[in-house]
Short mmCIF file of C-alpha atoms in Angstrom, two decimals:
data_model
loop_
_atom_site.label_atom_id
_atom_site.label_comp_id
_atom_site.label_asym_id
_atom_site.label_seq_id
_atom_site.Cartn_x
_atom_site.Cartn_y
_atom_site.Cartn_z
CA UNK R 1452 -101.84 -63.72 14.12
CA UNK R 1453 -100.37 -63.61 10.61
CA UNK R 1454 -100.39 -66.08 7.90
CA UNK R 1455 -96.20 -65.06 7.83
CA UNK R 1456 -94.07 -67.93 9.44
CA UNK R 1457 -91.23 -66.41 11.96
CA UNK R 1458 -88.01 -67.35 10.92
CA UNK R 1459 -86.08 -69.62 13.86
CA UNK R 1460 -82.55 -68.68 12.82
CA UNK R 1461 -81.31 -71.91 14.56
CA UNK R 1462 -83.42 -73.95 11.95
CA UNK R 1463 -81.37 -72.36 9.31
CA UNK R 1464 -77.77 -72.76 10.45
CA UNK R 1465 -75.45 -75.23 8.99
CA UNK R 1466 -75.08 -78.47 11.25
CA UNK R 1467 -71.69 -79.14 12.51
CA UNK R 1468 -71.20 -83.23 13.29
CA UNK R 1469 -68.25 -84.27 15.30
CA UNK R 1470 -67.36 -87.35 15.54
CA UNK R 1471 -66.95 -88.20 19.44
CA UNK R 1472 -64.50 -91.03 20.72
CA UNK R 1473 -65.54 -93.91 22.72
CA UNK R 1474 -68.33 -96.72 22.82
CA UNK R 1475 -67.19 -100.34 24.31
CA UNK R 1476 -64.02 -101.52 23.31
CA UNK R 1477 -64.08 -103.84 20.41
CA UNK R 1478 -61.08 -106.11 18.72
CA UNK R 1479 -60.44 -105.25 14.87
CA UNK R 1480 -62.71 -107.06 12.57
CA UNK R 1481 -59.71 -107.54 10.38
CA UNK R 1482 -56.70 -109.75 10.12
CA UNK R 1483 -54.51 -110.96 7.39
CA UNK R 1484 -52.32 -113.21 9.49
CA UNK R 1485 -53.05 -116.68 10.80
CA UNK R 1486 -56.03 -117.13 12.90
CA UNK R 1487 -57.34 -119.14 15.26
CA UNK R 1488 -61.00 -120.50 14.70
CA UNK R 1489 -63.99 -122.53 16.62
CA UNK R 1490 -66.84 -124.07 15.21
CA UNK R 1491 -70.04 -123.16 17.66
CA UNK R 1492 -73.06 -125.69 16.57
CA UNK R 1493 -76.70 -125.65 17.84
CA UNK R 1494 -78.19 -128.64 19.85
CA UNK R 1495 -78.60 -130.66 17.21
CA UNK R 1496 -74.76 -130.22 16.35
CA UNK R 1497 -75.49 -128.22 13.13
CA UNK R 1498 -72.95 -125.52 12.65
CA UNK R 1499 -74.25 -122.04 13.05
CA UNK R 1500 -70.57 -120.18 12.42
CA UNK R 1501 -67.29 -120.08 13.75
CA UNK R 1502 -65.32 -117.05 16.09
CA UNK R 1503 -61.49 -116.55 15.11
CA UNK R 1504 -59.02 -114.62 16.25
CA UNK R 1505 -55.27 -113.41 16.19
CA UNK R 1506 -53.71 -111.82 18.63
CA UNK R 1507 -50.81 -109.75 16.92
CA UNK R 1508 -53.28 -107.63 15.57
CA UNK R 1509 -56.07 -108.01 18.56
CA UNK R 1510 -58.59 -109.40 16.54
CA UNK R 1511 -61.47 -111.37 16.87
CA UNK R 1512 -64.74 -112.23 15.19
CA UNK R 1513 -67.80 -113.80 14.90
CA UNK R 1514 -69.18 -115.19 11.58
CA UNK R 1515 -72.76 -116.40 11.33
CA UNK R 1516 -72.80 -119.63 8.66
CA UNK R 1517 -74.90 -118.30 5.83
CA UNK R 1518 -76.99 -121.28 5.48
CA UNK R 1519 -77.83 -121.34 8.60
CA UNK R 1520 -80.24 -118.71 8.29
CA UNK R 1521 -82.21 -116.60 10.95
CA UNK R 1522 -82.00 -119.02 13.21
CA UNK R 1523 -77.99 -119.35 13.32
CA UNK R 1524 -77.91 -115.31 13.53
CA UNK R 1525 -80.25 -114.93 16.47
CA UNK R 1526 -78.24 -117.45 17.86
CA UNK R 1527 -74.75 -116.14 17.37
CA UNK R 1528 -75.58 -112.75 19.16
CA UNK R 1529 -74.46 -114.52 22.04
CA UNK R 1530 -71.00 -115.34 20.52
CA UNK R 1531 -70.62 -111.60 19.67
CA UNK R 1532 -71.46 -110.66 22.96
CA UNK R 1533 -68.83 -112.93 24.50
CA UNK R 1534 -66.16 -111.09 22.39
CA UNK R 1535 -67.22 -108.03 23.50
CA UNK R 1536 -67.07 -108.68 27.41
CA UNK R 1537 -63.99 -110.57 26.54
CA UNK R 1538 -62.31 -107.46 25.38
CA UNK R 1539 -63.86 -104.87 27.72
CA UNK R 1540 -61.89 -107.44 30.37
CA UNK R 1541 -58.51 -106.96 28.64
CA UNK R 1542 -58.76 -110.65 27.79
CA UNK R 1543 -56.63 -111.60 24.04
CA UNK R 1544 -58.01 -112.52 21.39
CA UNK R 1545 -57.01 -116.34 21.43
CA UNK R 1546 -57.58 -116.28 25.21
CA UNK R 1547 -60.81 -115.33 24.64
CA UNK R 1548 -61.41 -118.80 22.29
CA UNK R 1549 -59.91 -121.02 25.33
CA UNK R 1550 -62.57 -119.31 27.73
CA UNK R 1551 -64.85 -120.32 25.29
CA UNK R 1552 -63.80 -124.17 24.57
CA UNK R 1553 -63.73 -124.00 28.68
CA UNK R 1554 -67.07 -123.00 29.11
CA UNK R 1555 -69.10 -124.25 26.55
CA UNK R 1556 -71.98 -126.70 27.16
CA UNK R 1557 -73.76 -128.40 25.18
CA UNK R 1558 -76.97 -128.13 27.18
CA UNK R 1559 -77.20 -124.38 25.89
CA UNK R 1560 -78.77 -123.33 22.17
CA UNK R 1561 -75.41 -122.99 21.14
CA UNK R 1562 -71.84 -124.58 22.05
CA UNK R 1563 -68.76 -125.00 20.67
CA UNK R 1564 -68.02 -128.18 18.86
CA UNK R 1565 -65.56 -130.38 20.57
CA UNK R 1566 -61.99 -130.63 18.96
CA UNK R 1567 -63.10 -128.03 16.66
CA UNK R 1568 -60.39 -125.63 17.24
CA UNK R 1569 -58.26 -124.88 14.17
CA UNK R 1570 -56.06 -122.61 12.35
CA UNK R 1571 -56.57 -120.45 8.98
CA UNK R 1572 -54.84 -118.23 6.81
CA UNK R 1573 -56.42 -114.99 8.09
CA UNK R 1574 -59.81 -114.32 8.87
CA UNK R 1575 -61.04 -113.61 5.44
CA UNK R 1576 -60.45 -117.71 5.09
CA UNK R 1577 -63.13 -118.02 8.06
CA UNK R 1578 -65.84 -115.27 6.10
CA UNK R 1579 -65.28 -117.87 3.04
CA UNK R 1580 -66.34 -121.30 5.26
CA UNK R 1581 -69.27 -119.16 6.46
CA UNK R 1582 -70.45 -118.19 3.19
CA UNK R 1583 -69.71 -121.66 1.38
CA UNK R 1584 -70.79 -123.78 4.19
#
């Protein structure tokens, strides 16, 4: 056997990357119209971020409150998660919110604060309370 390395040409063609539809359905992350928000809170009732959304541009969200640390983002993976099934069922955006007010219990690590339902700007307004709060 030689010392000489065969060549593979495969190793030495150019890679071609095409970008291939699908993955689950998701609502926009983005919305500069009026949105609807909750407040989720842990079981001590400290806030751990807020979901918004708007339907005219079938959007939704989750925002994790900054100072809520680690803890508030492990916890919020379940608020994502809601979206996401919420979507995949054809459910809108604000629809999706009601479920959640409807559902919610307090018993769990996370819930959504009672009365807490409320109305902002867009959802950039919502990323600001997250980050100041």
């Amino acid at each position: 056997m030689s010392n000489e390395q065969r060549s593979n040409p495969r190793l030495n063609e150019d890679l071609l990357f095409n970008e291939a539809p699908g993955g689950p359905p998701r609502y926009s992350s983005r919305s500069n119209k009026p949105v609807q928000y909750l407040t989720v809170a842990d079981r001590d009732g400290e806030a751990i971020g807020y979901v918004w959304a708007n339907d005219e541009d079938d959007a939704a969200g989750w925002l994790v409150r900054e100072a809520g640390g680690d803890e508030a983002f492990n916890k919020g993976a379940r608020w994502a998660r809601r979206l996401h099934d919420a979507k995949a069922r054809g459910i809108a955006p604000t629809a999706a919110l009601t479920e959640m007010i409807k559902e919610s219990d307090p018993s769990k690590s996370s819930h959504v604060v009672p009365g807490s339902l409320a109305e902002a700007p867009n959802a950039d307004a919502v990323r600001s309370l997250a980050a100041a709060s």
